[in-house]
Tab-separated table of C-alpha atoms in Angstrom:
chain	number	residue	atom	x	y	z
F	1	UNK	CA	-11.177	-24.760	2.060
F	2	UNK	CA	-7.511	-23.037	0.436
F	3	UNK	CA	-6.628	-20.094	3.728
F	4	UNK	CA	-3.794	-17.888	1.647
F	5	UNK	CA	-1.220	-15.884	3.424
F	6	UNK	CA	-2.982	-12.708	3.320
F	7	UNK	CA	-6.022	-14.013	4.661
F	8	UNK	CA	-3.694	-15.179	7.352
F	9	UNK	CA	-1.832	-11.872	8.119
F	10	UNK	CA	1.245	-13.825	7.596
F	11	UNK	CA	3.329	-12.028	4.830
F	12	UNK	CA	5.778	-11.813	7.341
F	13	UNK	CA	6.455	-14.909	8.015
F	14	UNK	CA	9.233	-16.376	7.591
F	15	UNK	CA	6.747	-18.971	5.330
F	16	UNK	CA	5.737	-16.975	2.838
F	17	UNK	CA	9.766	-15.501	2.694
F	18	UNK	CA	10.568	-19.090	2.011
F	19	UNK	CA	7.587	-19.762	0.191
F	20	UNK	CA	8.102	-16.518	-1.920
F	21	UNK	CA	11.696	-17.374	-2.484
F	22	UNK	CA	10.682	-20.766	-4.190
F	23	UNK	CA	7.580	-19.081	-6.357
F	24	UNK	CA	10.309	-16.501	-7.189
F	25	UNK	CA	12.770	-19.566	-8.203
F	26	UNK	CA	10.077	-21.080	-10.422
F	27	UNK	CA	8.996	-17.455	-12.250
F	28	UNK	CA	12.509	-17.225	-13.331
F	29	UNK	CA	12.615	-20.565	-14.766
F	30	UNK	CA	9.794	-20.411	-16.353
F	31	UNK	CA	11.547	-16.364	-18.088
F	32	UNK	CA	13.869	-18.477	-19.117
F	33	UNK	CA	12.782	-21.024	-20.767
F	34	UNK	CA	10.562	-19.048	-22.404
F	35	UNK	CA	13.376	-16.976	-23.488
F	36	UNK	CA	13.273	-13.604	-21.323
F	37	UNK	CA	16.700	-13.322	-20.119
F	38	UNK	CA	17.608	-12.533	-23.913
F	39	UNK	CA	17.421	-8.929	-24.524
F	40	UNK	CA	17.269	-9.351	-28.243
F	41	UNK	CA	13.869	-11.343	-28.128
F	42	UNK	CA	12.068	-9.302	-25.963
F	43	UNK	CA	12.454	-6.138	-28.263
F	44	UNK	CA	11.624	-7.997	-30.863
F	45	UNK	CA	7.451	-7.622	-30.012
F	46	UNK	CA	8.483	-3.497	-30.803
F	47	UNK	CA	9.479	-4.795	-34.115
F	48	UNK	CA	6.568	-7.729	-34.478
F	49	UNK	CA	9.119	-10.331	-35.456
F	50	UNK	CA	8.663	-12.054	-32.183
F	51	UNK	CA	5.354	-12.183	-30.420
F	52	UNK	CA	7.090	-13.909	-26.964
F	53	UNK	CA	5.624	-11.334	-24.958
F	54	UNK	CA	2.222	-11.283	-26.160
F	55	UNK	CA	2.183	-15.225	-25.898
F	56	UNK	CA	3.385	-15.129	-22.641
F	57	UNK	CA	1.761	-12.749	-20.914
F	58	UNK	CA	-1.640	-13.152	-22.447
F	59	UNK	CA	-1.332	-16.965	-21.777
F	60	UNK	CA	-0.513	-16.117	-18.561
F	61	UNK	CA	-3.669	-13.652	-17.898
F	62	UNK	CA	-6.106	-16.089	-18.713
F	63	UNK	CA	-4.095	-19.046	-16.886
F	64	UNK	CA	-4.493	-17.631	-13.763
F	65	UNK	CA	-7.953	-16.086	-14.546
F	66	UNK	CA	-9.342	-19.047	-15.483
F	67	UNK	CA	-7.486	-20.730	-12.486
F	68	UNK	CA	-9.015	-18.882	-9.911
F	69	UNK	CA	-12.507	-18.886	-11.147
F	70	UNK	CA	-12.625	-22.713	-10.993
F	71	UNK	CA	-11.316	-22.581	-7.678
F	72	UNK	CA	-14.136	-19.717	-6.578
F	73	UNK	CA	-17.304	-21.428	-8.335
F	74	UNK	CA	-15.586	-24.619	-6.180
F	75	UNK	CA	-15.458	-23.074	-3.014
F	76	UNK	CA	-12.144	-23.543	-2.784
F	77	UNK	CA	-11.282	-20.410	-2.273
F	78	UNK	CA	-12.972	-16.673	-0.482
F	79	UNK	CA	-11.835	-14.418	-3.136
F	80	UNK	CA	-11.925	-11.834	-0.287
F	81	UNK	CA	-8.657	-13.891	1.254
F	82	UNK	CA	-7.051	-12.581	-1.988
F	83	UNK	CA	-5.055	-9.390	-2.311
F	84	UNK	CA	-6.532	-7.336	-5.141
F	85	UNK	CA	-4.893	-4.493	-6.406
F	86	UNK	CA	-6.489	-0.968	-6.429
F	87	UNK	CA	-7.133	1.203	-9.187
F	88	UNK	CA	-4.906	4.357	-8.696
F	89	UNK	CA	-5.867	6.301	-11.992
F	90	UNK	CA	-2.419	8.476	-11.774
F	91	UNK	CA	-0.237	7.085	-10.270
F	92	UNK	CA	-1.344	3.887	-12.751
F	93	UNK	CA	-0.417	5.867	-15.914
F	94	UNK	CA	2.502	7.911	-14.928
F	95	UNK	CA	3.823	4.095	-13.788
F	96	UNK	CA	2.430	2.278	-17.095
F	97	UNK	CA	4.178	5.495	-19.192
F	98	UNK	CA	7.666	4.868	-17.231
F	99	UNK	CA	7.922	1.414	-17.571
F	100	UNK	CA	6.615	1.459	-21.201
F	101	UNK	CA	9.067	3.726	-22.496
F	102	UNK	CA	12.186	1.955	-20.520
F	103	UNK	CA	10.769	-1.116	-22.084
F	104	UNK	CA	11.170	0.290	-25.134
F	105	UNK	CA	14.419	1.693	-24.433
F	106	UNK	CA	16.588	-1.428	-22.722
F	107	UNK	CA	13.469	-4.394	-23.848
F	108	UNK	CA	13.394	-5.151	-20.281
F	109	UNK	CA	11.203	-4.868	-16.607
F	110	UNK	CA	13.120	-6.142	-13.354
F	111	UNK	CA	11.454	-9.676	-13.649
F	112	UNK	CA	12.628	-10.609	-17.053
F	113	UNK	CA	16.223	-8.440	-16.078
F	114	UNK	CA	16.824	-11.008	-13.197
F	115	UNK	CA	16.623	-13.797	-15.108
F	116	UNK	CA	19.024	-12.198	-17.859
F	117	UNK	CA	21.188	-11.364	-14.896
F	118	UNK	CA	21.138	-15.076	-13.845
F	119	UNK	CA	22.082	-16.171	-17.862
F	120	UNK	CA	25.344	-14.180	-17.483
F	121	UNK	CA	23.878	-10.930	-19.487
F	122	UNK	CA	25.707	-7.105	-18.638
F	123	UNK	CA	22.511	-5.069	-20.056
F	124	UNK	CA	20.501	-6.730	-17.100
F	125	UNK	CA	22.980	-6.170	-14.517
F	126	UNK	CA	22.470	-2.239	-16.043
F	127	UNK	CA	18.590	-1.939	-15.487
F	128	UNK	CA	18.682	-4.074	-12.538
F	129	UNK	CA	21.118	-1.468	-10.574
F	130	UNK	CA	18.937	1.286	-12.509
F	131	UNK	CA	15.432	-0.448	-10.923
F	132	UNK	CA	16.680	0.385	-7.250
F	133	UNK	CA	18.189	3.633	-7.838
F	134	UNK	CA	14.934	4.512	-9.510
F	135	UNK	CA	13.464	3.032	-6.536
F	136	UNK	CA	15.734	5.154	-4.019
F	137	UNK	CA	14.286	8.392	-6.276
F	138	UNK	CA	11.172	7.927	-5.468
F	139	UNK	CA	11.236	7.860	-1.564
F	140	UNK	CA	13.247	10.892	-1.669
F	141	UNK	CA	11.414	12.811	-3.858
F	142	UNK	CA	7.691	11.490	-2.425
F	143	UNK	CA	7.710	14.675	-0.896
F	144	UNK	CA	6.993	16.305	-3.916
F	145	UNK	CA	5.277	13.756	-5.769
F	146	UNK	CA	3.327	12.204	-3.065
F	147	UNK	CA	-0.288	13.653	-4.169
F	148	UNK	CA	0.417	11.907	-7.360
F	149	UNK	CA	1.253	8.195	-5.755
F	150	UNK	CA	-2.796	8.728	-4.337
F	151	UNK	CA	-4.237	10.651	-7.080
F	152	UNK	CA	-7.975	9.522	-8.888
F	153	UNK	CA	-7.473	6.370	-6.364
F	154	UNK	CA	-10.625	4.382	-6.729
F	155	UNK	CA	-10.370	1.608	-4.727
F	156	UNK	CA	-10.506	-2.733	-6.088
F	157	UNK	CA	-12.800	-1.941	-8.722
F	158	UNK	CA	-13.308	-5.396	-11.334
F	159	UNK	CA	-14.019	-4.942	-14.892
F	160	UNK	CA	-16.880	-6.797	-15.292
F	161	UNK	CA	-18.734	-4.778	-12.761
F	162	UNK	CA	-17.529	-1.582	-14.137
F	163	UNK	CA	-18.786	-2.684	-17.051
F	164	UNK	CA	-22.198	-3.869	-15.415
F	165	UNK	CA	-22.294	-7.582	-17.145
F	166	UNK	CA	-21.864	-11.001	-15.214
F	167	UNK	CA	-18.725	-12.422	-14.447
F	168	UNK	CA	-19.120	-15.157	-16.342
F	169	UNK	CA	-19.757	-13.438	-19.817
F	170	UNK	CA	-16.345	-11.158	-19.358
F	171	UNK	CA	-14.494	-14.037	-19.061
F	172	UNK	CA	-15.826	-16.282	-21.977
F	173	UNK	CA	-15.049	-12.930	-23.458
F	174	UNK	CA	-11.741	-12.038	-23.044
F	175	UNK	CA	-10.685	-15.898	-23.224
F	176	UNK	CA	-11.747	-15.364	-26.812
F	177	UNK	CA	-10.214	-12.230	-27.294
F	178	UNK	CA	-6.983	-14.018	-25.932
F	179	UNK	CA	-7.716	-17.113	-28.292
F	180	UNK	CA	-7.849	-14.060	-31.172
F	181	UNK	CA	-4.649	-11.973	-29.881
F	182	UNK	CA	-2.991	-16.216	-30.358
F	183	UNK	CA	-4.147	-16.460	-33.840
F	184	UNK	CA	-3.276	-12.662	-34.454
F	185	UNK	CA	0.594	-12.602	-33.138
F	186	UNK	CA	1.008	-15.803	-34.741
F	187	UNK	CA	0.114	-14.436	-38.630
F	188	UNK	CA	1.525	-11.257	-37.214
F	189	UNK	CA	5.224	-13.317	-36.819
F	190	UNK	CA	4.780	-14.948	-40.352
F	191	UNK	CA	4.299	-11.504	-42.223
F	192	UNK	CA	7.421	-10.847	-40.939
F	193	UNK	CA	9.690	-13.217	-41.148
F	194	UNK	CA	7.617	-15.812	-43.241
F	195	UNK	CA	7.877	-18.149	-40.515
F	196	UNK	CA	5.347	-18.821	-37.417
F	197	UNK	CA	6.030	-22.371	-35.038
F	198	UNK	CA	2.431	-22.394	-34.197
F	199	UNK	CA	0.108	-20.887	-37.007
F	200	UNK	CA	-2.474	-23.431	-38.262
F	201	UNK	CA	-0.559	-26.068	-36.147
F	202	UNK	CA	-2.420	-28.991	-34.079
F	203	UNK	CA	-1.432	-27.203	-30.646
F	204	UNK	CA	-2.324	-24.544	-31.686
F	205	UNK	CA	-6.480	-25.870	-32.227
F	206	UNK	CA	-5.966	-27.956	-29.691
F	207	UNK	CA	-5.011	-25.117	-27.310
F	208	UNK	CA	-8.023	-22.414	-27.968
F	209	UNK	CA	-10.151	-25.027	-27.923
F	210	UNK	CA	-9.150	-26.356	-24.622
F	211	UNK	CA	-8.963	-22.350	-23.208
F	212	UNK	CA	-12.803	-21.672	-24.250
F	213	UNK	CA	-14.428	-25.087	-23.084
F	214	UNK	CA	-13.008	-24.366	-19.818
F	215	UNK	CA	-14.025	-20.553	-20.127
F	216	UNK	CA	-17.490	-22.020	-21.734
F	217	UNK	CA	-17.559	-24.925	-17.668
F	218	UNK	CA	-18.209	-21.948	-15.569
F	219	UNK	CA	-21.090	-21.304	-16.636
F	220	UNK	CA	-21.775	-24.479	-15.116
F	221	UNK	CA	-19.874	-24.484	-12.227
F	222	UNK	CA	-21.558	-21.200	-10.924
F	223	UNK	CA	-24.147	-20.048	-12.676
F	224	UNK	CA	-25.854	-16.262	-11.696
F	225	UNK	CA	-28.288	-16.274	-9.465
F	226	UNK	CA	-31.948	-15.220	-10.504
F	227	UNK	CA	-35.414	-13.685	-9.644
F	228	UNK	CA	-36.400	-10.622	-8.265
F	229	UNK	CA	-37.319	-10.163	-4.995
F	230	UNK	CA	-40.781	-9.765	-4.379
F	231	UNK	CA	-42.638	-6.221	-4.416
F	232	UNK	CA	-44.404	-4.737	-1.410
F	233	UNK	CA	-47.945	-3.531	-2.108
F	234	UNK	CA	-48.443	0.141	-2.471
F	235	UNK	CA	-46.909	2.752	-3.951
F	236	UNK	CA	-45.877	4.308	-0.303
F	237	UNK	CA	-43.783	2.200	1.610
F	238	UNK	CA	-42.041	1.850	-1.602
F	239	UNK	CA	-41.551	5.428	-1.557
F	240	UNK	CA	-40.265	5.492	1.637
F	241	UNK	CA	-38.262	2.686	1.612
F	242	UNK	CA	-36.208	4.420	-1.885
F	243	UNK	CA	-35.796	7.940	0.975
F	244	UNK	CA	-33.870	6.056	2.800
F	245	UNK	CA	-31.549	4.439	0.149
F	246	UNK	CA	-31.142	7.929	-1.060
F	247	UNK	CA	-30.925	8.946	2.308
F	248	UNK	CA	-27.794	6.277	3.156
F	249	UNK	CA	-29.989	4.935	5.904
F	250	UNK	CA	-29.712	1.394	4.821
F	251	UNK	CA	-25.629	0.892	5.455
F	252	UNK	CA	-23.210	1.017	8.313
F	253	UNK	CA	-19.380	1.390	6.845
F	254	UNK	CA	-17.064	-0.933	8.479
F	255	UNK	CA	-15.324	1.529	10.447
F	256	UNK	CA	-18.135	2.189	12.195
F	257	UNK	CA	-19.315	-0.926	12.947
F	258	UNK	CA	-15.126	-2.106	14.359
F	259	UNK	CA	-15.681	0.177	16.662
F	260	UNK	CA	-19.106	-0.355	18.172
F	261	UNK	CA	-18.105	-4.540	18.108
F	262	UNK	CA	-15.167	-3.587	19.560
F	263	UNK	CA	-17.063	-1.197	22.344
F	264	UNK	CA	-18.934	-3.794	23.124
F	265	UNK	CA	-22.178	-2.430	21.893
F	266	UNK	CA	-25.031	-3.277	23.648
F	267	UNK	CA	-28.260	-4.534	21.604
F	268	UNK	CA	-26.013	-4.972	17.905
F	269	UNK	CA	-26.127	-7.920	15.998
F	270	UNK	CA	-23.600	-8.856	13.294
F	271	UNK	CA	-25.502	-11.334	10.948
F	272	UNK	CA	-23.261	-13.173	8.485
F	273	UNK	CA	-26.066	-14.545	5.565
F	274	UNK	CA	-23.048	-16.660	3.845
F	275	UNK	CA	-22.958	-20.461	3.155
F	276	UNK	CA	-21.756	-22.097	6.640
F	277	UNK	CA	-18.386	-23.218	5.508
F	278	UNK	CA	-17.242	-19.760	4.404
F	279	UNK	CA	-18.479	-18.805	7.582
F	280	UNK	CA	-16.800	-21.300	9.780
F	281	UNK	CA	-13.570	-20.331	7.679
F	282	UNK	CA	-13.700	-16.513	8.343
F	283	UNK	CA	-15.988	-14.910	9.238
F	284	UNK	CA	-16.516	-11.132	11.172
F	285	UNK	CA	-15.647	-11.628	15.416
F	286	UNK	CA	-19.240	-11.949	17.136
F	287	UNK	CA	-21.138	-12.900	13.618
F	288	UNK	CA	-24.032	-14.904	13.905
F	289	UNK	CA	-24.079	-16.687	10.823
F	290	UNK	CA	-28.333	-17.256	9.972
F	291	UNK	CA	-29.456	-18.791	6.719
F	292	UNK	CA	-31.015	-16.344	4.321
F	293	UNK	CA	-33.898	-18.710	3.712
F	294	UNK	CA	-34.692	-18.608	8.053
F	295	UNK	CA	-33.662	-14.466	8.430
F	296	UNK	CA	-36.683	-13.114	9.573
F	297	UNK	CA	-37.295	-16.038	11.970
F	298	UNK	CA	-34.200	-16.062	13.911
F	299	UNK	CA	-34.666	-12.006	13.828
F	300	UNK	CA	-37.961	-11.419	15.684
F	301	UNK	CA	-36.753	-11.448	19.201
F	302	UNK	CA	-34.731	-8.189	17.704
F	303	UNK	CA	-37.009	-6.657	15.921
F	304	UNK	CA	-36.541	-2.948	16.385
F	305	UNK	CA	-34.407	-3.153	19.297
F	306	UNK	CA	-31.271	-2.059	19.368
F	307	UNK	CA	-29.295	-2.892	15.736
F	308	UNK	CA	-29.099	-5.359	13.370
F	309	UNK	CA	-25.906	-5.244	9.906
F	310	UNK	CA	-26.359	-8.292	8.275
F	311	UNK	CA	-23.745	-8.057	5.675
F	312	UNK	CA	-22.083	-10.884	3.032
F	313	UNK	CA	-19.081	-11.397	0.156
F	314	UNK	CA	-20.457	-8.755	-1.585
F	315	UNK	CA	-24.042	-6.348	-0.686
F	316	UNK	CA	-26.253	-7.852	-3.394
F	317	UNK	CA	-27.423	-10.676	-0.816
F	318	UNK	CA	-27.358	-8.549	2.428
F	319	UNK	CA	-29.412	-5.204	0.619
F	320	UNK	CA	-32.341	-8.008	-0.941
F	321	UNK	CA	-32.305	-9.161	2.588
F	322	UNK	CA	-32.135	-5.875	4.450
F	323	UNK	CA	-35.641	-4.711	2.222
F	324	UNK	CA	-37.534	-7.897	2.773
F	325	UNK	CA	-37.168	-7.235	6.712
F	326	UNK	CA	-38.122	-3.803	6.000
F	327	UNK	CA	-40.845	-4.179	4.430
F	328	UNK	CA	-41.876	-6.698	7.505
F	329	UNK	CA	-41.598	-4.074	9.787
F	330	UNK	CA	-38.016	-4.161	10.818
F	331	UNK	CA	-36.826	-0.327	10.611
F	332	UNK	CA	-33.532	-1.230	12.457
F	333	UNK	CA	-31.974	-3.297	9.161
F	334	UNK	CA	-28.179	-2.316	8.164
F	335	UNK	CA	-26.411	-3.953	5.633
F	336	UNK	CA	-22.246	-2.660	5.961
F	337	UNK	CA	-20.470	-0.624	3.458
F	338	UNK	CA	-18.883	-3.202	0.307
F	339	UNK	CA	-19.759	-6.269	2.508
F	340	UNK	CA	-16.856	-8.834	3.816
F	341	UNK	CA	-14.314	-7.198	1.742
F	342	UNK	CA	-14.826	-3.950	2.028
F	343	UNK	CA	-14.464	-4.699	5.929
F	344	UNK	CA	-11.302	-6.643	5.726
F	345	UNK	CA	-9.719	-4.205	2.999
F	346	UNK	CA	-10.606	-1.113	5.765
F	347	UNK	CA	-10.483	-2.156	8.934
F	348	UNK	CA	-7.748	-5.796	8.749
F	349	UNK	CA	-5.479	-4.555	5.895
F	350	UNK	CA	-1.750	-4.291	7.383
F	351	UNK	CA	-0.831	-0.773	7.557
F	352	UNK	CA	1.973	-1.939	5.150
F	353	UNK	CA	-0.461	-2.966	2.039
F	354	UNK	CA	-2.013	0.407	2.424
F	355	UNK	CA	-2.236	2.367	-0.534
F	356	UNK	CA	-1.112	6.156	0.838
F	357	UNK	CA	0.467	7.411	3.958
F	358	UNK	CA	-1.182	6.926	7.257
F	359	UNK	CA	-1.121	9.162	10.066
F	360	UNK	CA	-0.013	7.977	13.664
F	361	UNK	CA	-3.699	7.771	14.693
F	362	UNK	CA	-4.955	5.925	11.706
F	363	UNK	CA	-2.858	3.376	12.121
F	364	UNK	CA	-3.013	3.002	15.539
F	365	UNK	CA	-7.141	2.460	15.106
F	366	UNK	CA	-6.032	0.385	12.605
F	367	UNK	CA	-3.273	-2.289	14.478
F	368	UNK	CA	-5.948	-2.270	17.415
F	369	UNK	CA	-8.926	-3.739	14.718
F	370	UNK	CA	-6.513	-6.486	13.687
F	371	UNK	CA	-5.892	-7.381	17.006
F	372	UNK	CA	-8.563	-7.690	17.401
F	373	UNK	CA	-10.387	-9.152	14.769
F	374	UNK	CA	-7.414	-11.650	13.970
F	375	UNK	CA	-8.257	-13.202	17.717
F	376	UNK	CA	-10.293	-16.321	18.011
F	377	UNK	CA	-14.199	-15.136	18.316
F	378	UNK	CA	-15.868	-15.337	21.915
F	379	UNK	CA	-18.270	-17.736	21.948
F	380	UNK	CA	-21.680	-15.729	22.260
F	381	UNK	CA	-23.625	-14.737	25.162
F	382	UNK	CA	-27.451	-16.435	25.585
F	383	UNK	CA	-29.795	-13.754	24.642
């Protein structure tokens, strides 16, 4: 299991600094080798004469997507150990427009400007100075534009979840779209300049087939789980169940769970239904690990006594388990809102990584949660 610096809360350590410098140098070298230390070449994308920007960015996007997906499918990394950027429509739309205008004017972004400066480009230095000045200006104007900073905050949103389609189908479709773009930009270059390095070449054909094959391989490594949950007999019971769900009586918020656990609330049982390997890698302090298949038997001593909170990486399996237990007469079972990912995002994410400014009280609360839940787990008392 790969533990990330984010999951280990080690982003501020000397090791993280060293690795960031190492990765940054490698990234800069790759940019320079791709020709991104030349503003003339970067600007070519606006005139359809040099489409290197699109080729490199799509290659990086698909490579990262497939790489992370394979690591997750093989169980080598957990998605909740990766920091996922939140969706903040106002700030990202405004930032995207400003970035686009600046890139169109000077053909530099901060990363390529750094590569350009290393190659001795004076105009890259000018744009880097502008980036620093812009950051200072943003800081000074924050009291005025602070509302835009959090406008349209929707938290972490995944495209395939928003569209309502399975993850692997989305990955395969995006890979096909990327391959189509590779061929299209080569055709555009040939149309505009009369030449193309890769159009119809054996390399582009092999590269396209390899990407599609890798994307298709995910269907065999991590097939989607199927199978409906058995329905309880009688419409009356189902009506009561749905009324409880509609009244939000089936879940507990991460903040409430964190406070209850820290306070040592009597009768509180937190159940992690993930595989044992994932539980051992990281779990909420004080939780017990119970497989779904034996959940009803393991929780019989706690039936209608205290509170039972079930969680997993997401909410699908806990919700199904909670409904099944409810139909068996458990009236004290809840699921954790947004699962383990929600708990980490809302309770364990460092204050410095939060998208919005926090009050001193809220920051102190988060620090207390982090201090408690990142400490080694204690043996559970015999019940």
